[in-house]
Amino acid sequence: MPAEFRYKIVMLGDGAVGKTAMTTRFTQNFFDSDYKRTIGSDFAIKRLTLEDIDAKVTLQVWDLAGQPRFESVRQGFYRGARGGLLLYDVTRRRTFLNVENWKEEAFKNLKNEIPIVLVANKVDLEDSRVVAPEEGEEFAKKNGFIYVESSALTGENVEEAYANLCRTMIEGTKNSDQSKAI
Ligand code: G3D
Ligand code: MG
């Protein structure tokens, strides 16, 4: 019998880095280029099987539109989150520089430091790329984050990003029943 886990996770990062596109790709397996701005916050549910560690995970993926105006919205967004995907757009350096701010904002709003996957998104736009892989890797290493390069457009490494986060969350909660807390 596979072990069952349930986690709430949050999508972090500047506007237009691909948070909604990646969530949609992962939970519904399509890329909807007509999808416009996320209104407020919302979540999608996805079940994932990790055969190598014989685990089944139910993920509640929370997506938020930019910086919410109301503190209460932001608190609700972060409440109970057990992991995060922090995205930037490899074609816009500003979104990479802001990763530091997102990290601080998240840890300020959470009781504990949670596992984070740093996601360098839009790697399909190789010709417009301005943030090199080494820069992302170095930032991730320095902060103890997992580093993944992805494209929500092609689907490259999308499932891997979520699966890697799951593995880390499971490692951190083995032998406890905290994962049932959402
Ligand atoms: P956000 O939720 O972080 O604000 P979105 O970002 O998911 O809304 O994506 C913002 C724009 O980037 C969208 O374009 C979307 O199609 C595009 N995008 C997202 N991920 C990728 C990717 O991996 N590769 C490429 N090439 N584009 C991507 P529009 O034009 O609809 O605003
Ligand atoms: Mg969005």
mmCIF file of C-alpha atoms and ligand atoms in Angstrom:
data_model
loop_
_atom_site.group_PDB
_atom_site.id
_atom_site.type_symbol
_atom_site.label_atom_id
_atom_site.label_comp_id
_atom_site.label_asym_id
_atom_site.label_seq_id
_atom_site.Cartn_x
_atom_site.Cartn_y
_atom_site.Cartn_z
ATOM 1 C CA MET A 1 0.000 0.000 0.000
ATOM 2 C CA PRO A 2 1.511 3.350 -0.976
ATOM 3 C CA ALA A 3 1.796 5.968 1.750
ATOM 4 C CA GLU A 4 -0.657 8.853 1.304
ATOM 5 C CA PHE A 5 0.273 12.500 1.760
ATOM 6 C CA ARG A 6 -1.638 15.755 1.420
ATOM 7 C CA TYR A 7 -0.021 19.162 1.162
ATOM 8 C CA LYS A 8 -0.925 22.720 0.436
ATOM 9 C CA ILE A 9 1.712 24.437 -1.703
ATOM 10 C CA VAL A 10 2.012 28.008 -2.974
ATOM 11 C CA MET A 11 3.081 29.466 -6.323
ATOM 12 C CA LEU A 12 5.378 32.461 -5.797
ATOM 13 C CA GLY A 13 7.031 35.001 -8.065
ATOM 14 C CA ASP A 14 6.496 38.236 -9.969
ATOM 15 C CA GLY A 15 3.620 38.883 -12.337
ATOM 16 C CA ALA A 16 3.758 37.129 -15.717
ATOM 17 C CA VAL A 17 6.557 34.694 -14.814
ATOM 18 C CA GLY A 18 4.230 31.771 -15.575
ATOM 19 C CA LYS A 19 2.706 30.765 -12.218
ATOM 20 C CA THR A 20 -0.775 30.265 -13.630
ATOM 21 C CA ALA A 21 0.496 28.667 -16.845
ATOM 22 C CA MET A 22 2.576 26.194 -14.867
ATOM 23 C CA THR A 23 -0.244 25.362 -12.451
ATOM 24 C CA THR A 24 -2.619 24.797 -15.356
ATOM 25 C CA ARG A 25 -0.083 22.685 -17.227
ATOM 26 C CA PHE A 26 0.499 20.550 -14.140
ATOM 27 C CA THR A 27 -3.072 20.139 -12.927
ATOM 28 C CA GLN A 28 -4.855 19.975 -16.293
ATOM 29 C CA ASN A 29 -1.996 19.281 -18.689
ATOM 30 C CA PHE A 30 -2.641 22.038 -21.157
ATOM 31 C CA PHE A 31 -1.176 25.429 -21.892
ATOM 32 C CA ASP A 32 -3.889 28.015 -22.203
ATOM 33 C CA SER A 33 -2.372 31.119 -23.725
ATOM 34 C CA ASP A 34 -5.723 32.881 -23.539
ATOM 35 C CA TYR A 35 -5.808 32.532 -19.796
ATOM 36 C CA LYS A 36 -5.552 36.024 -18.388
ATOM 37 C CA ARG A 37 -4.777 37.350 -14.965
ATOM 38 C CA THR A 38 -5.553 35.322 -11.893
ATOM 39 C CA ILE A 39 -8.191 37.059 -9.811
ATOM 40 C CA GLY A 40 -7.361 37.074 -6.113
ATOM 41 C CA SER A 41 -6.181 33.635 -5.094
ATOM 42 C CA ASP A 42 -7.436 30.241 -6.030
ATOM 43 C CA PHE A 43 -6.317 26.663 -5.789
ATOM 44 C CA ALA A 44 -6.289 23.581 -7.934
ATOM 45 C CA ILE A 45 -6.035 19.977 -6.795
ATOM 46 C CA LYS A 46 -3.764 17.367 -8.314
ATOM 47 C CA ARG A 47 -2.987 13.798 -7.323
ATOM 48 C CA LEU A 48 0.504 12.578 -8.005
ATOM 49 C CA THR A 49 2.020 9.100 -7.744
ATOM 50 C CA LEU A 50 5.698 8.829 -6.892
ATOM 51 C CA GLU A 51 6.429 5.222 -7.758
ATOM 52 C CA ASP A 52 10.080 5.259 -6.722
ATOM 53 C CA ILE A 53 9.197 6.014 -3.109
ATOM 54 C CA ASP A 54 5.785 4.286 -3.225
ATOM 55 C CA ALA A 55 3.828 7.395 -2.282
ATOM 56 C CA LYS A 56 0.623 9.062 -3.398
ATOM 57 C CA VAL A 57 0.360 12.795 -2.903
ATOM 58 C CA THR A 58 -2.654 15.071 -3.102
ATOM 59 C CA LEU A 59 -1.486 18.610 -3.768
ATOM 60 C CA GLN A 60 -3.538 21.717 -3.204
ATOM 61 C CA VAL A 61 -1.779 24.249 -5.438
ATOM 62 C CA TRP A 62 -2.493 27.878 -4.496
ATOM 63 C CA ASP A 63 -1.933 30.533 -7.107
ATOM 64 C CA LEU A 64 -2.096 34.239 -6.383
ATOM 65 C CA ALA A 65 -2.201 37.298 -8.584
ATOM 66 C CA GLY A 66 0.915 39.391 -7.902
ATOM 67 C CA GLN A 67 1.044 41.244 -4.616
ATOM 68 C CA PRO A 68 -2.408 41.165 -3.043
ATOM 69 C CA ARG A 69 -3.574 44.475 -1.689
ATOM 70 C CA PHE A 70 -5.130 43.019 1.436
ATOM 71 C CA GLU A 71 -3.025 41.542 4.194
ATOM 72 C CA SER A 72 -5.853 39.131 5.061
ATOM 73 C CA VAL A 73 -5.805 37.647 1.556
ATOM 74 C CA ARG A 74 -2.090 37.138 1.793
ATOM 75 C CA GLN A 75 -2.323 35.495 5.208
ATOM 76 C CA GLY A 76 -4.965 33.086 3.943
ATOM 77 C CA PHE A 77 -2.795 32.312 0.950
ATOM 78 C CA TYR A 78 0.190 31.345 3.074
ATOM 79 C CA ARG A 79 -1.678 29.691 5.941
ATOM 80 C CA GLY A 80 -0.806 26.007 6.226
ATOM 81 C CA ALA A 81 1.451 25.996 3.162
ATOM 82 C CA ARG A 82 4.037 23.227 3.354
ATOM 83 C CA GLY A 83 6.068 24.009 0.264
ATOM 84 C CA GLY A 84 6.457 26.493 -2.546
ATOM 85 C CA LEU A 85 7.473 26.902 -6.143
ATOM 86 C CA LEU A 86 9.253 30.220 -6.626
ATOM 87 C CA LEU A 87 9.328 31.178 -10.284
ATOM 88 C CA TYR A 88 11.204 33.702 -12.328
ATOM 89 C CA ASP A 89 11.263 34.383 -16.051
ATOM 90 C CA VAL A 90 14.687 33.714 -17.601
ATOM 91 C CA THR A 91 14.043 36.474 -20.165
ATOM 92 C CA ARG A 92 13.541 39.205 -17.500
ATOM 93 C CA ARG A 93 16.317 39.821 -14.998
ATOM 94 C CA ARG A 94 14.079 41.908 -12.738
ATOM 95 C CA THR A 95 12.000 38.801 -11.942
ATOM 96 C CA PHE A 96 15.183 36.985 -10.891
ATOM 97 C CA LEU A 97 16.313 39.889 -8.690
ATOM 98 C CA ASN A 98 12.912 39.827 -6.983
ATOM 99 C CA VAL A 99 13.286 36.186 -5.965
ATOM 100 C CA GLU A 100 15.014 37.391 -2.791
ATOM 101 C CA ASN A 101 11.977 39.526 -1.886
ATOM 102 C CA TRP A 102 9.595 36.636 -2.477
ATOM 103 C CA LYS A 103 11.667 34.427 -0.215
ATOM 104 C CA GLU A 104 11.531 37.027 2.551
ATOM 105 C CA GLU A 105 7.820 37.638 2.114
ATOM 106 C CA ALA A 106 7.110 33.899 2.293
ATOM 107 C CA PHE A 107 9.198 33.229 5.379
ATOM 108 C CA LYS A 108 7.707 36.285 7.085
ATOM 109 C CA ASN A 109 4.203 34.943 6.539
ATOM 110 C CA LEU A 110 4.942 31.349 7.473
ATOM 111 C CA LYS A 111 5.713 29.920 10.875
ATOM 112 C CA ASN A 112 8.466 27.674 9.567
ATOM 113 C CA GLU A 113 10.814 27.728 6.640
ATOM 114 C CA ILE A 114 9.278 25.501 4.011
ATOM 115 C CA PRO A 115 10.979 23.602 1.167
ATOM 116 C CA ILE A 116 11.162 25.694 -1.965
ATOM 117 C CA VAL A 117 11.870 24.817 -5.569
ATOM 118 C CA LEU A 118 13.392 27.687 -7.524
ATOM 119 C CA VAL A 119 11.950 27.485 -11.025
ATOM 120 C CA ALA A 120 13.687 29.161 -13.971
ATOM 121 C CA ASN A 121 10.725 29.312 -16.348
ATOM 122 C CA LYS A 122 10.356 30.035 -20.087
ATOM 123 C CA VAL A 123 13.543 28.196 -21.097
ATOM 124 C CA ASP A 124 11.897 27.631 -24.486
ATOM 125 C CA LEU A 125 12.730 31.296 -25.199
ATOM 126 C CA GLU A 126 16.443 30.476 -25.457
ATOM 127 C CA ASP A 127 17.225 33.420 -27.770
ATOM 128 C CA SER A 128 15.848 35.986 -25.309
ATOM 129 C CA ARG A 129 17.356 34.379 -22.237
ATOM 130 C CA VAL A 130 19.234 36.824 -19.995
ATOM 131 C CA VAL A 131 19.581 34.870 -16.722
ATOM 132 C CA ALA A 132 22.139 32.077 -17.074
ATOM 133 C CA PRO A 133 21.570 28.644 -15.514
ATOM 134 C CA GLU A 134 24.620 29.103 -13.261
ATOM 135 C CA GLU A 135 23.072 32.194 -11.645
ATOM 136 C CA GLY A 136 19.901 30.346 -10.747
ATOM 137 C CA GLU A 137 21.829 27.325 -9.523
ATOM 138 C CA GLU A 138 24.040 29.476 -7.337
ATOM 139 C CA PHE A 139 21.109 31.314 -5.751
ATOM 140 C CA ALA A 140 19.352 28.007 -5.090
ATOM 141 C CA LYS A 141 22.440 26.454 -3.550
ATOM 142 C CA LYS A 142 23.028 29.438 -1.296
ATOM 143 C CA ASN A 143 19.453 29.283 -0.003
ATOM 144 C CA GLY A 144 19.041 25.533 0.194
ATOM 145 C CA PHE A 145 16.447 25.499 -2.591
ATOM 146 C CA ILE A 146 16.042 22.865 -5.282
ATOM 147 C CA TYR A 147 16.715 24.267 -8.777
ATOM 148 C CA VAL A 148 14.685 23.352 -11.864
ATOM 149 C CA GLU A 149 14.587 24.824 -15.381
ATOM 150 C CA SER A 150 11.171 24.570 -16.956
ATOM 151 C CA SER A 151 8.821 25.645 -19.692
ATOM 152 C CA ALA A 152 5.119 25.788 -18.991
ATOM 153 C CA LEU A 153 4.727 26.200 -22.769
ATOM 154 C CA THR A 154 6.381 22.916 -23.778
ATOM 155 C CA GLY A 155 5.740 21.162 -20.471
ATOM 156 C CA GLU A 156 9.466 20.544 -19.960
ATOM 157 C CA ASN A 157 10.233 19.723 -16.305
ATOM 158 C CA VAL A 158 6.850 20.916 -15.059
ATOM 159 C CA GLU A 159 5.862 17.668 -13.388
ATOM 160 C CA GLU A 160 9.465 17.228 -12.199
ATOM 161 C CA ALA A 161 9.353 20.561 -10.367
ATOM 162 C CA TYR A 162 6.270 19.538 -8.368
ATOM 163 C CA ALA A 163 7.527 15.977 -7.870
ATOM 164 C CA ASN A 164 10.856 17.214 -6.497
ATOM 165 C CA LEU A 165 9.024 19.466 -4.072
ATOM 166 C CA CYS A 166 6.870 16.514 -2.976
ATOM 167 C CA ARG A 167 9.919 14.359 -2.321
ATOM 168 C CA THR A 168 11.436 17.039 -0.110
ATOM 169 C CA MET A 169 8.176 17.652 1.775
ATOM 170 C CA ILE A 170 7.739 13.919 2.338
ATOM 171 C CA GLU A 171 11.289 13.570 3.661
ATOM 172 C CA GLY A 172 10.552 16.366 6.112
ATOM 173 C CA THR A 173 7.288 14.896 7.366
ATOM 174 C CA LYS A 174 7.989 11.163 7.421
ATOM 175 C CA ASN A 175 7.005 9.592 10.708
ATOM 176 C CA SER A 176 4.688 12.427 11.548
ATOM 177 C CA ASP A 177 1.063 13.046 10.666
ATOM 178 C CA GLN A 178 1.463 16.757 9.971
ATOM 179 C CA SER A 179 0.819 16.102 6.283
ATOM 180 C CA LYS A 180 -2.826 15.454 7.122
ATOM 181 C CA ALA A 181 -3.174 18.924 8.587
ATOM 182 C CA ILE A 182 -4.740 20.709 5.606
HETATM 183 P P1 G3D B 1 1.643 34.636 -13.838
HETATM 184 O O1 G3D B 1 0.512 33.736 -13.445
HETATM 185 O O2 G3D B 1 2.914 34.345 -13.123
HETATM 186 O O3 G3D B 1 1.288 36.090 -13.774
HETATM 187 P P2 G3D B 1 1.074 33.637 -16.486
HETATM 188 O O4 G3D B 1 1.993 34.333 -15.388
HETATM 189 O O5 G3D B 1 0.973 32.171 -16.257
HETATM 190 O O6 G3D B 1 -0.190 34.382 -16.635
HETATM 191 O O7 G3D B 1 1.974 33.828 -17.785
HETATM 192 C C1 G3D B 1 2.329 35.122 -18.247
HETATM 193 C C2 G3D B 1 2.636 35.085 -19.738
HETATM 194 O O8 G3D B 1 3.760 34.250 -19.980
HETATM 195 C C3 G3D B 1 1.505 34.487 -20.576
HETATM 196 O O9 G3D B 1 1.568 35.105 -21.853
HETATM 197 C C4 G3D B 1 1.920 33.044 -20.741
HETATM 198 O O10 G3D B 1 1.366 32.458 -21.872
HETATM 199 C C5 G3D B 1 3.422 33.184 -20.854
HETATM 200 N N1 G3D B 1 4.183 32.001 -20.419
HETATM 201 C C6 G3D B 1 4.058 31.337 -19.258
HETATM 202 N N2 G3D B 1 4.931 30.329 -19.188
HETATM 203 C C7 G3D B 1 5.632 30.336 -20.340
HETATM 204 C C8 G3D B 1 6.696 29.543 -20.873
HETATM 205 O O11 G3D B 1 7.200 28.595 -20.263
HETATM 206 N N3 G3D B 1 7.164 29.892 -22.099
HETATM 207 C C9 G3D B 1 6.651 30.925 -22.815
HETATM 208 N N4 G3D B 1 7.183 31.180 -24.023
HETATM 209 N N5 G3D B 1 5.646 31.707 -22.347
HETATM 210 C C10 G3D B 1 5.152 31.413 -21.127
HETATM 211 P P3 G3D B 1 0.445 36.106 -22.398
HETATM 212 O O12 G3D B 1 0.950 36.501 -23.734
HETATM 213 O O13 G3D B 1 -0.823 35.309 -22.441
HETATM 214 O O14 G3D B 1 0.403 37.240 -21.419
HETATM 215 MG MG MG B 2 -1.372 34.251 -12.614
#
